[in-house]
mmCIF file of C-alpha atoms and ligand atoms in Angstrom:
data_model
loop_
_atom_site.group_PDB
_atom_site.id
_atom_site.type_symbol
_atom_site.label_atom_id
_atom_site.label_comp_id
_atom_site.label_asym_id
_atom_site.label_seq_id
_atom_site.Cartn_x
_atom_site.Cartn_y
_atom_site.Cartn_z
ATOM 1 C CA MET A 1 0.000 0.000 0.000
ATOM 2 C CA THR A 2 1.156 3.510 -0.701
ATOM 3 C CA GLN A 3 -0.518 6.636 0.453
ATOM 4 C CA LYS A 4 -2.592 8.619 -2.078
ATOM 5 C CA ILE A 5 -1.443 12.169 -2.611
ATOM 6 C CA ASN A 6 -3.262 15.139 -4.122
ATOM 7 C CA HIS A 7 -2.391 14.982 -7.799
ATOM 8 C CA ASN A 8 -4.228 18.240 -8.406
ATOM 9 C CA TYR A 9 -1.015 19.986 -7.381
ATOM 10 C CA LYS A 10 0.365 18.958 -10.790
ATOM 11 C CA LYS A 11 -2.131 21.357 -12.363
ATOM 12 C CA LEU A 12 -0.591 24.357 -10.596
ATOM 13 C CA GLU A 13 1.421 26.476 -12.949
ATOM 14 C CA GLU A 14 4.582 28.028 -11.631
ATOM 15 C CA ASN A 15 3.860 31.709 -11.261
ATOM 16 C CA TYR A 16 6.901 33.156 -12.973
ATOM 17 C CA LEU A 17 5.546 36.698 -13.040
ATOM 18 C CA PHE A 18 7.484 38.308 -10.215
ATOM 19 C CA THR A 19 10.599 36.153 -10.690
ATOM 20 C CA GLU A 20 10.671 37.088 -14.371
ATOM 21 C CA ILE A 21 10.202 40.799 -13.556
ATOM 22 C CA ALA A 22 13.040 40.632 -11.016
ATOM 23 C CA LYS A 23 15.291 38.801 -13.472
ATOM 24 C CA ARG A 24 14.706 41.194 -16.395
ATOM 25 C CA THR A 25 15.184 44.168 -14.063
ATOM 26 C CA SER A 26 18.421 42.913 -12.522
ATOM 27 C CA ASP A 27 19.816 41.911 -15.960
ATOM 28 C CA TYR A 28 19.075 45.428 -17.169
ATOM 29 C CA MET A 29 20.675 47.020 -14.103
ATOM 30 C CA GLU A 30 23.786 44.918 -14.529
ATOM 31 C CA ALA A 31 24.119 45.973 -18.158
ATOM 32 C CA HIS A 32 23.315 49.636 -17.391
ATOM 33 C CA PRO A 33 24.733 50.354 -13.922
ATOM 34 C CA ASN A 34 24.343 54.126 -14.289
ATOM 35 C CA GLU A 35 20.620 54.176 -15.062
ATOM 36 C CA LYS A 36 18.237 55.017 -12.244
ATOM 37 C CA ILE A 37 15.426 52.439 -12.218
ATOM 38 C CA ILE A 38 12.041 53.411 -10.729
ATOM 39 C CA LYS A 39 9.815 50.578 -9.524
ATOM 40 C CA LEU A 40 6.088 51.065 -9.878
ATOM 41 C CA GLY A 41 5.313 47.368 -9.709
ATOM 42 C CA ILE A 42 5.299 47.229 -5.900
ATOM 43 C CA GLY A 43 2.238 45.390 -4.547
ATOM 44 C CA ASP A 44 3.075 46.033 -0.905
ATOM 45 C CA VAL A 45 2.421 49.067 1.256
ATOM 46 C CA THR A 46 5.349 51.378 1.959
ATOM 47 C CA ARG A 47 3.972 53.996 4.370
ATOM 48 C CA PRO A 48 4.552 53.386 8.112
ATOM 49 C CA LEU A 49 1.970 51.737 10.337
ATOM 50 C CA ALA A 50 -0.725 53.802 12.005
ATOM 51 C CA HIS A 51 0.835 54.941 15.317
ATOM 52 C CA LYS A 52 -2.351 54.194 17.162
ATOM 53 C CA ALA A 53 -2.049 50.516 16.185
ATOM 54 C CA VAL A 54 1.648 50.300 17.067
ATOM 55 C CA ASP A 55 1.067 51.901 20.482
ATOM 56 C CA ALA A 56 -1.774 49.475 21.209
ATOM 57 C CA MET A 57 0.415 46.510 20.287
ATOM 58 C CA ILE A 58 3.293 47.702 22.499
ATOM 59 C CA GLU A 59 0.935 48.328 25.388
ATOM 60 C CA SER A 60 -0.669 44.904 25.077
ATOM 61 C CA LEU A 61 2.720 43.186 24.983
ATOM 62 C CA GLN A 62 3.595 45.036 28.197
ATOM 63 C CA GLU A 63 0.495 43.477 29.769
ATOM 64 C CA LEU A 64 1.952 40.037 29.097
ATOM 65 C CA LYS A 65 5.014 40.913 31.213
ATOM 66 C CA LYS A 66 2.942 41.114 34.376
ATOM 67 C CA GLY A 67 1.390 38.247 36.289
ATOM 68 C CA ASP A 68 -1.987 39.902 36.807
ATOM 69 C CA SER A 69 -2.465 40.850 33.152
ATOM 70 C CA PHE A 70 -0.733 37.882 31.497
ATOM 71 C CA ARG A 71 -2.823 35.933 28.957
ATOM 72 C CA GLY A 72 -2.325 32.475 27.498
ATOM 73 C CA TYR A 73 -4.259 30.966 24.602
ATOM 74 C CA GLY A 74 -7.013 33.247 23.393
ATOM 75 C CA PRO A 75 -10.326 32.321 21.784
ATOM 76 C CA GLU A 76 -9.606 30.625 18.433
ATOM 77 C CA LEU A 77 -12.221 32.687 16.606
ATOM 78 C CA GLY A 78 -10.989 36.028 17.907
ATOM 79 C CA TYR A 79 -11.346 38.189 21.006
ATOM 80 C CA GLY A 80 -14.665 39.914 21.618
ATOM 81 C CA PHE A 81 -12.996 43.341 21.529
ATOM 82 C CA ALA A 82 -11.554 42.679 18.051
ATOM 83 C CA LYS A 83 -14.888 41.449 16.703
ATOM 84 C CA GLN A 84 -16.563 44.505 18.224
ATOM 85 C CA ALA A 85 -14.074 46.742 16.398
ATOM 86 C CA VAL A 86 -15.133 45.095 13.108
ATOM 87 C CA ILE A 87 -18.831 45.463 13.998
ATOM 88 C CA ASP A 88 -18.336 49.181 14.750
ATOM 89 C CA TYR A 89 -16.190 49.766 11.693
ATOM 90 C CA LEU A 90 -18.650 48.215 9.243
ATOM 91 C CA GLY A 91 -21.575 49.665 11.197
ATOM 92 C CA GLN A 92 -20.670 53.077 9.764
ATOM 93 C CA TYR A 93 -21.669 51.704 6.350
ATOM 94 C CA GLY A 94 -24.977 50.406 7.653
ATOM 95 C CA VAL A 95 -23.788 46.785 7.928
ATOM 96 C CA GLU A 96 -25.313 44.971 10.900
ATOM 97 C CA LEU A 97 -23.202 42.097 12.150
ATOM 98 C CA HIS A 98 -23.287 39.717 15.112
ATOM 99 C CA ALA A 99 -20.048 38.790 16.847
ATOM 100 C CA ASP A 100 -20.653 35.160 15.837
ATOM 101 C CA ASP A 101 -20.568 36.109 12.142
ATOM 102 C CA ILE A 102 -16.934 37.185 12.464
ATOM 103 C CA THR A 103 -13.629 35.416 12.891
ATOM 104 C CA ILE A 104 -10.297 37.165 13.337
ATOM 105 C CA GLY A 105 -7.274 35.708 11.583
ATOM 106 C CA ASP A 106 -3.698 36.319 10.479
ATOM 107 C CA GLY A 107 -4.534 38.168 7.268
ATOM 108 C CA ILE A 108 -6.862 36.843 4.608
ATOM 109 C CA GLY A 109 -4.539 34.973 2.285
ATOM 110 C CA SER A 110 -4.912 32.025 4.650
ATOM 111 C CA ASP A 111 -8.676 32.403 5.250
ATOM 112 C CA ILE A 112 -9.417 32.625 1.520
ATOM 113 C CA SER A 113 -7.535 29.359 1.081
ATOM 114 C CA ASN A 114 -8.861 27.658 4.214
ATOM 115 C CA ILE A 115 -12.531 28.405 3.543
ATOM 116 C CA THR A 116 -12.319 25.868 0.716
ATOM 117 C CA ASP A 117 -12.376 23.132 3.423
ATOM 118 C CA LEU A 118 -16.140 23.804 3.606
ATOM 119 C CA PHE A 119 -16.721 22.802 -0.001
ATOM 120 C CA HIS A 120 -16.564 19.319 -1.455
ATOM 121 C CA LYS A 121 -13.475 18.912 -3.582
ATOM 122 C CA GLY A 122 -13.593 18.034 -7.266
ATOM 123 C CA VAL A 123 -17.293 18.661 -7.859
ATOM 124 C CA ASN A 124 -17.893 22.391 -7.676
ATOM 125 C CA LYS A 125 -18.145 24.745 -10.628
ATOM 126 C CA VAL A 126 -16.146 27.885 -9.765
ATOM 127 C CA LEU A 127 -16.524 31.229 -11.536
ATOM 128 C CA LEU A 128 -13.310 33.176 -11.655
ATOM 129 C CA PRO A 129 -12.917 36.677 -13.082
ATOM 130 C CA ASP A 130 -9.863 36.950 -15.327
ATOM 131 C CA PRO A 131 -7.553 38.823 -14.745
ATOM 132 C CA VAL A 132 -7.561 38.525 -10.961
ATOM 133 C CA TYR A 133 -5.414 37.947 -7.857
ATOM 134 C CA PRO A 134 -3.873 34.479 -8.534
ATOM 135 C CA LEU A 135 -4.704 32.866 -5.150
ATOM 136 C CA TYR A 136 -8.306 31.970 -6.052
ATOM 137 C CA LYS A 137 -7.239 30.006 -9.117
ATOM 138 C CA ALA A 138 -4.462 28.197 -7.258
ATOM 139 C CA THR A 139 -6.744 27.020 -4.415
ATOM 140 C CA SER A 140 -9.478 25.992 -6.873
ATOM 141 C CA LEU A 141 -6.938 23.949 -8.833
ATOM 142 C CA MET A 142 -5.597 22.295 -5.668
ATOM 143 C CA ASP A 143 -9.143 21.235 -4.844
ATOM 144 C CA GLY A 144 -9.759 19.880 -8.343
ATOM 145 C CA GLN A 145 -12.729 22.191 -8.900
ATOM 146 C CA GLU A 146 -13.971 23.024 -12.377
ATOM 147 C CA ILE A 147 -12.974 26.612 -13.210
ATOM 148 C CA ILE A 148 -14.948 28.807 -15.578
ATOM 149 C CA TYR A 149 -13.250 32.075 -16.422
ATOM 150 C CA LEU A 150 -15.245 35.283 -16.614
ATOM 151 C CA GLU A 151 -13.658 37.462 -19.252
ATOM 152 C CA CYS A 152 -12.958 40.974 -17.996
ATOM 153 C CA ASN A 153 -12.220 43.464 -20.733
ATOM 154 C CA GLU A 154 -12.688 47.020 -21.952
ATOM 155 C CA ALA A 155 -16.308 46.299 -22.937
ATOM 156 C CA ASN A 156 -17.335 45.446 -19.352
ATOM 157 C CA ASN A 157 -14.805 47.845 -17.813
ATOM 158 C CA PHE A 158 -13.196 44.834 -16.130
ATOM 159 C CA LEU A 159 -16.327 44.264 -14.029
ATOM 160 C CA PRO A 160 -17.957 41.011 -15.151
ATOM 161 C CA ALA A 161 -21.733 40.582 -14.890
ATOM 162 C CA PRO A 162 -23.321 37.279 -13.824
ATOM 163 C CA PRO A 163 -23.578 34.702 -16.634
ATOM 164 C CA ASP A 164 -26.815 33.063 -17.778
ATOM 165 C CA PHE A 165 -25.822 29.631 -16.459
ATOM 166 C CA ALA A 166 -25.611 28.269 -12.915
ATOM 167 C CA SER A 167 -22.432 27.811 -10.872
ATOM 168 C CA ASP A 168 -21.533 26.844 -7.299
ATOM 169 C CA MET A 169 -18.837 29.237 -6.115
ATOM 170 C CA ILE A 170 -17.858 32.708 -7.302
ATOM 171 C CA TYR A 171 -14.775 34.717 -6.414
ATOM 172 C CA LEU A 172 -15.255 38.470 -6.536
ATOM 173 C CA CYS A 173 -12.596 41.006 -5.604
ATOM 174 C CA SER A 174 -13.680 44.635 -5.356
ATOM 175 C CA PRO A 175 -11.790 46.923 -5.684
ATOM 176 C CA ASN A 176 -9.970 44.417 -7.808
ATOM 177 C CA ASN A 177 -6.335 43.485 -7.826
ATOM 178 C CA PRO A 178 -4.903 44.009 -10.466
ATOM 179 C CA THR A 179 -7.465 46.146 -12.345
ATOM 180 C CA GLY A 180 -8.530 48.508 -9.546
ATOM 181 C CA ALA A 181 -12.096 48.303 -10.898
ATOM 182 C CA ALA A 182 -14.801 48.348 -8.202
ATOM 183 C CA PHE A 183 -18.423 47.189 -8.388
ATOM 184 C CA ASN A 184 -21.146 49.724 -7.727
ATOM 185 C CA PHE A 185 -24.218 48.837 -5.649
ATOM 186 C CA ASN A 186 -26.296 47.782 -8.669
ATOM 187 C CA GLN A 187 -23.587 45.597 -10.159
ATOM 188 C CA LEU A 188 -22.992 43.825 -6.862
ATOM 189 C CA GLN A 189 -26.730 43.448 -6.298
ATOM 190 C CA ALA A 190 -26.881 41.563 -9.620
ATOM 191 C CA TRP A 191 -24.289 39.106 -8.309
ATOM 192 C CA VAL A 192 -26.104 38.655 -4.987
ATOM 193 C CA ASP A 193 -29.369 37.991 -6.827
ATOM 194 C CA TYR A 194 -27.626 35.521 -9.132
ATOM 195 C CA ALA A 195 -26.039 33.652 -6.196
ATOM 196 C CA ASN A 196 -29.319 33.445 -4.280
ATOM 197 C CA LYS A 197 -31.127 32.224 -7.397
ATOM 198 C CA HIS A 198 -28.617 29.456 -8.083
ATOM 199 C CA ASN A 199 -27.693 28.613 -4.474
ATOM 200 C CA ALA A 200 -24.129 29.645 -5.268
ATOM 201 C CA VAL A 201 -21.763 31.095 -2.682
ATOM 202 C CA ILE A 202 -19.869 34.342 -3.327
ATOM 203 C CA LEU A 203 -16.379 34.507 -1.839
ATOM 204 C CA TYR A 204 -15.899 38.262 -1.623
ATOM 205 C CA ASP A 205 -12.427 39.741 -1.193
ATOM 206 C CA ALA A 206 -12.649 43.299 0.165
ATOM 207 C CA ALA A 207 -8.907 43.740 0.839
ATOM 208 C CA TYR A 208 -8.869 47.176 -0.837
ATOM 209 C CA GLU A 209 -12.200 48.535 0.433
ATOM 210 C CA ARG A 210 -10.521 51.380 2.340
ATOM 211 C CA PHE A 211 -9.351 52.861 -0.987
ATOM 212 C CA ILE A 212 -12.934 53.407 -2.187
ATOM 213 C CA SER A 213 -13.686 57.091 -2.790
ATOM 214 C CA ASP A 214 -16.935 56.846 -4.780
ATOM 215 C CA GLN A 215 -20.206 56.984 -2.859
ATOM 216 C CA ASP A 216 -21.856 54.515 -5.242
ATOM 217 C CA LYS A 217 -19.406 51.715 -4.420
ATOM 218 C CA PRO A 218 -20.041 49.445 -1.429
ATOM 219 C CA HIS A 219 -17.251 48.801 1.110
ATOM 220 C CA SER A 220 -18.768 45.477 2.087
ATOM 221 C CA ILE A 221 -20.958 42.987 0.252
ATOM 222 C CA PHE A 222 -23.194 43.024 3.328
ATOM 223 C CA GLN A 223 -24.374 46.485 2.306
ATOM 224 C CA ILE A 224 -26.277 44.625 -0.424
ATOM 225 C CA PRO A 225 -29.727 43.235 0.459
ATOM 226 C CA GLY A 226 -29.764 39.432 0.261
ATOM 227 C CA ALA A 227 -25.999 38.999 0.780
ATOM 228 C CA ARG A 228 -26.389 37.294 4.152
ATOM 229 C CA THR A 229 -27.816 34.188 2.491
ATOM 230 C CA CYS A 230 -25.146 33.827 -0.189
ATOM 231 C CA ALA A 231 -21.863 35.586 0.642
ATOM 232 C CA ILE A 232 -18.690 35.227 2.674
ATOM 233 C CA GLU A 233 -16.462 38.303 3.012
ATOM 234 C CA PHE A 234 -12.743 38.505 3.673
ATOM 235 C CA CYS A 235 -11.087 41.760 4.652
ATOM 236 C CA SER A 236 -7.496 42.383 5.531
ATOM 237 C CA LEU A 237 -5.760 45.075 7.543
ATOM 238 C CA SER A 238 -2.772 44.696 5.196
ATOM 239 C CA LYS A 239 -3.723 47.408 2.733
ATOM 240 C CA THR A 240 -6.042 49.365 5.045
ATOM 241 C CA ALA A 241 -3.568 49.984 7.831
ATOM 242 C CA GLY A 242 -0.238 48.694 6.554
ATOM 243 C CA PHE A 243 -0.420 45.314 8.368
ATOM 244 C CA THR A 244 1.322 43.254 5.654
ATOM 245 C CA SER A 245 4.042 42.244 8.130
ATOM 246 C CA VAL A 246 1.918 42.295 11.308
ATOM 247 C CA ARG A 247 -0.763 40.012 9.751
ATOM 248 C CA ALA A 248 -4.398 40.577 10.676
ATOM 249 C CA GLY A 249 -7.735 40.288 8.947
ATOM 250 C CA TYR A 250 -11.304 39.221 9.466
ATOM 251 C CA THR A 251 -13.741 36.885 7.770
ATOM 252 C CA ILE A 252 -17.505 37.196 7.884
ATOM 253 C CA VAL A 253 -19.656 34.099 7.424
ATOM 254 C CA PRO A 254 -23.266 35.060 8.159
ATOM 255 C CA GLN A 255 -25.335 32.700 10.256
ATOM 256 C CA GLU A 256 -28.103 32.694 7.628
ATOM 257 C CA LEU A 257 -25.809 31.142 5.004
ATOM 258 C CA GLU A 258 -26.960 27.530 4.676
ATOM 259 C CA ARG A 259 -26.362 24.943 1.984
ATOM 260 C CA GLU A 260 -27.658 21.365 1.934
ATOM 261 C CA GLY A 261 -29.095 21.857 5.416
ATOM 262 C CA MET A 262 -25.767 22.914 6.926
ATOM 263 C CA LYS A 263 -24.799 26.311 8.304
ATOM 264 C CA LEU A 264 -21.531 27.441 6.746
ATOM 265 C CA ASN A 265 -20.952 29.679 9.752
ATOM 266 C CA ARG A 266 -20.965 26.638 12.077
ATOM 267 C CA MET A 267 -18.737 24.685 9.681
ATOM 268 C CA TRP A 268 -16.226 27.552 9.506
ATOM 269 C CA GLN A 269 -16.197 27.809 13.305
ATOM 270 C CA GLN A 270 -15.625 24.063 13.540
ATOM 271 C CA ARG A 271 -12.829 24.337 11.002
ATOM 272 C CA GLN A 272 -11.117 27.217 12.761
ATOM 273 C CA THR A 273 -11.442 25.869 16.310
ATOM 274 C CA THR A 274 -9.965 22.560 15.106
ATOM 275 C CA LYS A 275 -7.185 23.747 12.840
ATOM 276 C CA TYR A 276 -6.281 27.244 14.106
ATOM 277 C CA ASN A 277 -5.319 28.508 17.536
ATOM 278 C CA GLY A 278 -6.145 32.164 17.067
ATOM 279 C CA ALA A 279 -4.394 35.367 16.024
ATOM 280 C CA PRO A 280 -1.908 36.789 18.578
ATOM 281 C CA TYR A 281 -3.396 38.906 21.372
ATOM 282 C CA HIS A 282 -1.256 41.972 20.651
ATOM 283 C CA VAL A 283 -2.079 41.794 16.936
ATOM 284 C CA GLN A 284 -5.797 41.765 17.740
ATOM 285 C CA ARG A 285 -5.261 44.818 19.992
ATOM 286 C CA GLY A 286 -3.500 46.390 16.984
ATOM 287 C CA LEU A 287 -6.472 45.555 14.776
ATOM 288 C CA GLU A 288 -8.854 47.053 17.333
ATOM 289 C CA ALA A 289 -6.821 50.273 17.392
ATOM 290 C CA ALA A 290 -6.404 50.388 13.611
ATOM 291 C CA LEU A 291 -10.168 50.154 13.126
ATOM 292 C CA SER A 292 -10.933 52.817 15.751
ATOM 293 C CA PRO A 293 -11.845 56.271 14.409
ATOM 294 C CA GLU A 294 -8.373 57.619 15.237
ATOM 295 C CA GLY A 295 -6.645 54.571 13.728
ATOM 296 C CA ILE A 296 -8.700 54.912 10.569
ATOM 297 C CA LYS A 297 -7.846 58.604 10.379
ATOM 298 C CA GLN A 298 -4.142 57.733 10.476
ATOM 299 C CA ALA A 299 -4.586 54.950 7.899
ATOM 300 C CA ASP A 300 -6.509 57.316 5.653
ATOM 301 C CA GLU A 301 -3.595 59.762 5.712
ATOM 302 C CA ASN A 302 -1.427 57.046 4.172
ATOM 303 C CA ILE A 303 -4.103 56.219 1.638
ATOM 304 C CA ALA A 304 -4.320 59.929 0.748
ATOM 305 C CA TYR A 305 -0.560 59.850 0.125
ATOM 306 C CA TYR A 306 -0.938 56.878 -2.250
ATOM 307 C CA LYS A 307 -3.865 58.614 -3.955
ATOM 308 C CA LYS A 308 -1.643 61.602 -4.779
ATOM 309 C CA ASN A 309 0.613 59.149 -6.600
ATOM 310 C CA VAL A 310 -2.440 57.711 -8.331
ATOM 311 C CA LYS A 311 -3.262 61.176 -9.612
ATOM 312 C CA LEU A 312 0.225 61.663 -11.030
ATOM 313 C CA ILE A 313 -0.234 58.449 -13.001
ATOM 314 C CA THR A 314 -3.830 58.959 -14.162
ATOM 315 C CA ASP A 315 -3.069 62.560 -15.209
ATOM 316 C CA VAL A 316 -0.573 61.241 -17.763
ATOM 317 C CA LEU A 317 -2.975 58.550 -19.004
ATOM 318 C CA ASP A 318 -5.791 61.097 -19.307
ATOM 319 C CA GLU A 319 -3.534 63.506 -21.149
ATOM 320 C CA LYS A 320 -2.536 60.779 -23.627
ATOM 321 C CA GLY A 321 -6.080 59.440 -23.994
ATOM 322 C CA ILE A 322 -5.127 55.943 -22.841
ATOM 323 C CA TYR A 323 -7.868 53.624 -21.580
ATOM 324 C CA TYR A 324 -7.490 52.611 -17.918
ATOM 325 C CA THR A 325 -9.398 51.350 -14.901
ATOM 326 C CA GLY A 326 -8.628 51.727 -11.211
ATOM 327 C CA GLY A 327 -6.822 54.422 -9.324
ATOM 328 C CA HIS A 328 -9.828 56.276 -8.080
ATOM 329 C CA ASN A 329 -10.900 53.490 -5.695
ATOM 330 C CA SER A 330 -7.665 51.556 -5.593
ATOM 331 C CA PRO A 331 -3.875 51.752 -5.263
ATOM 332 C CA TYR A 332 -3.643 50.098 -8.707
ATOM 333 C CA ILE A 333 -3.898 51.615 -12.167
ATOM 334 C CA TRP A 334 -4.560 49.182 -15.002
ATOM 335 C CA PHE A 335 -4.104 50.500 -18.519
ATOM 336 C CA LYS A 336 -4.011 49.398 -22.100
ATOM 337 C CA CYS A 337 -0.499 49.056 -23.467
ATOM 338 C CA PRO A 338 0.087 51.774 -26.065
ATOM 339 C CA HIS A 339 1.347 51.277 -29.625
ATOM 340 C CA GLY A 340 -0.468 47.908 -29.866
ATOM 341 C CA MET A 341 2.151 46.209 -27.686
ATOM 342 C CA ASN A 342 1.500 43.122 -25.620
ATOM 343 C CA SER A 343 2.150 43.154 -21.867
ATOM 344 C CA TRP A 344 5.747 41.905 -21.907
ATOM 345 C CA GLU A 345 6.687 43.991 -24.943
ATOM 346 C CA PHE A 346 5.539 47.074 -23.073
ATOM 347 C CA PHE A 347 7.410 45.945 -19.938
ATOM 348 C CA ASP A 348 10.671 45.741 -21.933
ATOM 349 C CA TYR A 349 9.930 49.002 -23.740
ATOM 350 C CA MET A 350 9.441 50.867 -20.425
ATOM 351 C CA LEU A 351 12.541 49.305 -18.913
ATOM 352 C CA ASP A 352 14.753 50.025 -21.939
ATOM 353 C CA THR A 353 13.584 53.531 -22.760
ATOM 354 C CA ILE A 354 12.634 55.140 -19.438
ATOM 355 C CA HIS A 355 13.852 52.608 -16.851
ATOM 356 C CA VAL A 356 10.483 52.275 -15.130
ATOM 357 C CA VAL A 357 9.313 48.869 -13.913
ATOM 358 C CA GLY A 358 5.645 47.843 -13.740
ATOM 359 C CA THR A 359 3.717 44.578 -13.908
ATOM 360 C CA PRO A 360 2.628 42.926 -17.168
ATOM 361 C CA GLY A 361 -1.132 42.353 -17.081
ATOM 362 C CA VAL A 362 -0.922 38.911 -18.668
ATOM 363 C CA GLY A 363 0.674 37.698 -15.423
ATOM 364 C CA PHE A 364 -2.775 37.959 -13.779
ATOM 365 C CA GLY A 365 -4.591 35.864 -16.364
ATOM 366 C CA HIS A 366 -5.055 35.221 -20.051
ATOM 367 C CA PHE A 367 -7.432 38.184 -20.488
ATOM 368 C CA GLY A 368 -4.865 40.545 -18.948
ATOM 369 C CA GLU A 369 -2.796 40.350 -22.160
ATOM 370 C CA GLY A 370 -2.200 43.779 -23.689
ATOM 371 C CA PHE A 371 -2.629 45.516 -20.307
ATOM 372 C CA PHE A 372 -0.248 46.758 -17.652
ATOM 373 C CA ARG A 373 -0.463 47.475 -13.898
ATOM 374 C CA LEU A 374 1.226 50.364 -12.131
ATOM 375 C CA THR A 375 0.943 50.873 -8.390
ATOM 376 C CA SER A 376 0.930 53.945 -6.198
ATOM 377 C CA PHE A 377 3.119 52.416 -3.483
ATOM 378 C CA ASN A 378 6.380 54.223 -4.332
ATOM 379 C CA THR A 379 7.230 57.713 -3.015
ATOM 380 C CA TYR A 380 5.625 60.838 -4.466
ATOM 381 C CA GLU A 381 8.992 62.034 -5.797
ATOM 382 C CA ALA A 382 9.811 58.744 -7.534
ATOM 383 C CA THR A 383 6.303 58.460 -9.005
ATOM 384 C CA LYS A 384 6.515 62.033 -10.273
ATOM 385 C CA GLU A 385 9.830 61.393 -11.963
ATOM 386 C CA ALA A 386 8.552 58.118 -13.459
ATOM 387 C CA MET A 387 5.550 59.953 -14.911
ATOM 388 C CA GLU A 388 7.707 62.701 -16.386
ATOM 389 C CA ARG A 389 9.626 59.964 -18.152
ATOM 390 C CA MET A 390 6.497 58.064 -19.173
ATOM 391 C CA ARG A 391 4.943 61.140 -20.749
ATOM 392 C CA THR A 392 7.763 61.078 -23.305
ATOM 393 C CA ILE A 393 7.074 57.568 -24.598
ATOM 394 C CA LEU A 394 3.295 57.256 -24.701
HETATM 395 N N1 LIG B 1 -6.523 39.668 -1.503
HETATM 396 C C1 LIG B 1 -6.000 40.495 -2.407
HETATM 397 C C2 LIG B 1 -6.850 40.967 -3.534
HETATM 398 C C3 LIG B 1 -4.655 40.906 -2.309
HETATM 399 O O1 LIG B 1 -4.152 41.731 -3.232
HETATM 400 C C4 LIG B 1 -3.885 40.443 -1.226
HETATM 401 C C5 LIG B 1 -2.474 40.821 -1.089
HETATM 402 O O2 LIG B 1 -1.872 41.460 -1.895
HETATM 403 C C6 LIG B 1 -4.486 39.571 -0.304
HETATM 404 C C7 LIG B 1 -5.796 39.211 -0.469
HETATM 405 C C8 LIG B 1 -3.715 38.992 0.840
HETATM 406 O O3 LIG B 1 -3.948 39.714 1.988
HETATM 407 P P1 LIG B 1 -3.275 39.363 3.385
HETATM 408 O O4 LIG B 1 -2.032 40.190 3.489
HETATM 409 O O5 LIG B 1 -4.302 39.731 4.397
HETATM 410 O O6 LIG B 1 -2.978 37.891 3.403
#
């Protein structure tokens, strides 16, 4: 007898995107040591953490030094104070949550992957927007699910509408990485109605919700009537408050969400209490502080900084009449490669002529070909210089 392993892993493609970008960039730098390269491909925050969150984390670690305030294992699903911070934060958008709907975790990369434990492997039909954040595809492949790609393009402004056939699971990311496109209330309502009609479950990634500026765009899918019977939401503090290294996020599985007579909320709680021992106490205190009004004010100052960079980029695209999405509600700007180039041709063209590095759109999916992603995560000065250079080649 030999053990049976998961052969679905063979279906995973190596994601060469960032390795290839790094290789082409370092080869160029070696050959041209005097050129100043500007990187606008960064997908990680660069502004410092909200002070309020850092102070709360330091203070809570101090508590652990003393016998009377020491804490051991915490509740696996999250401390009450952290869940309350989420309830209050989303309450400002009219979302009504119960503490039992929420779990606190170490960022959402893991929760988005782990939630798939609730779904039978190998039998579900999964709708996946393309281009999109690669994690959803990878986990669906690992589970042997059938993937149906939803083409995102200029015609639908990179916001796919529900198809006219049924499916079981749908990944939506709004504002989207990489396109920066964000659903408005009506567009998201159409998805909620579709999911309720077909008994599908929407896995909603709201990692970039804090970047939303438009009033007609929801911050949470639970602002949409009917979402509590068909949606699960993941939201991270990574991009909101700069927690990419600290690691914190929350997942909302409403108690009304039932399939085949089972409550997904109960299943998720069973999963988490069995396989996870809870996010660190001090991190949850950091999350609580980051989501407080003062913490949010500090986080918003960073987001305002990134948005100034966004404006530098979109000003050039507007001036040159180049089609783009994103920016306004997102740290990402997604635009059509000029001069009829494909994504990698434009990457090389930018690197060779103006020494600016971005991310080829095709790296996020087949339908990303011919598009390019720039991010607002560099400094204002570097972004400004990059845009002065870019203006000359578009
Ligand atoms: N979802 C999206 C759309 C992302 O872009 C990222 C990170 O870049 C994540 C999730 C992962 O978030 P976390 O840092 O909470 O794991």
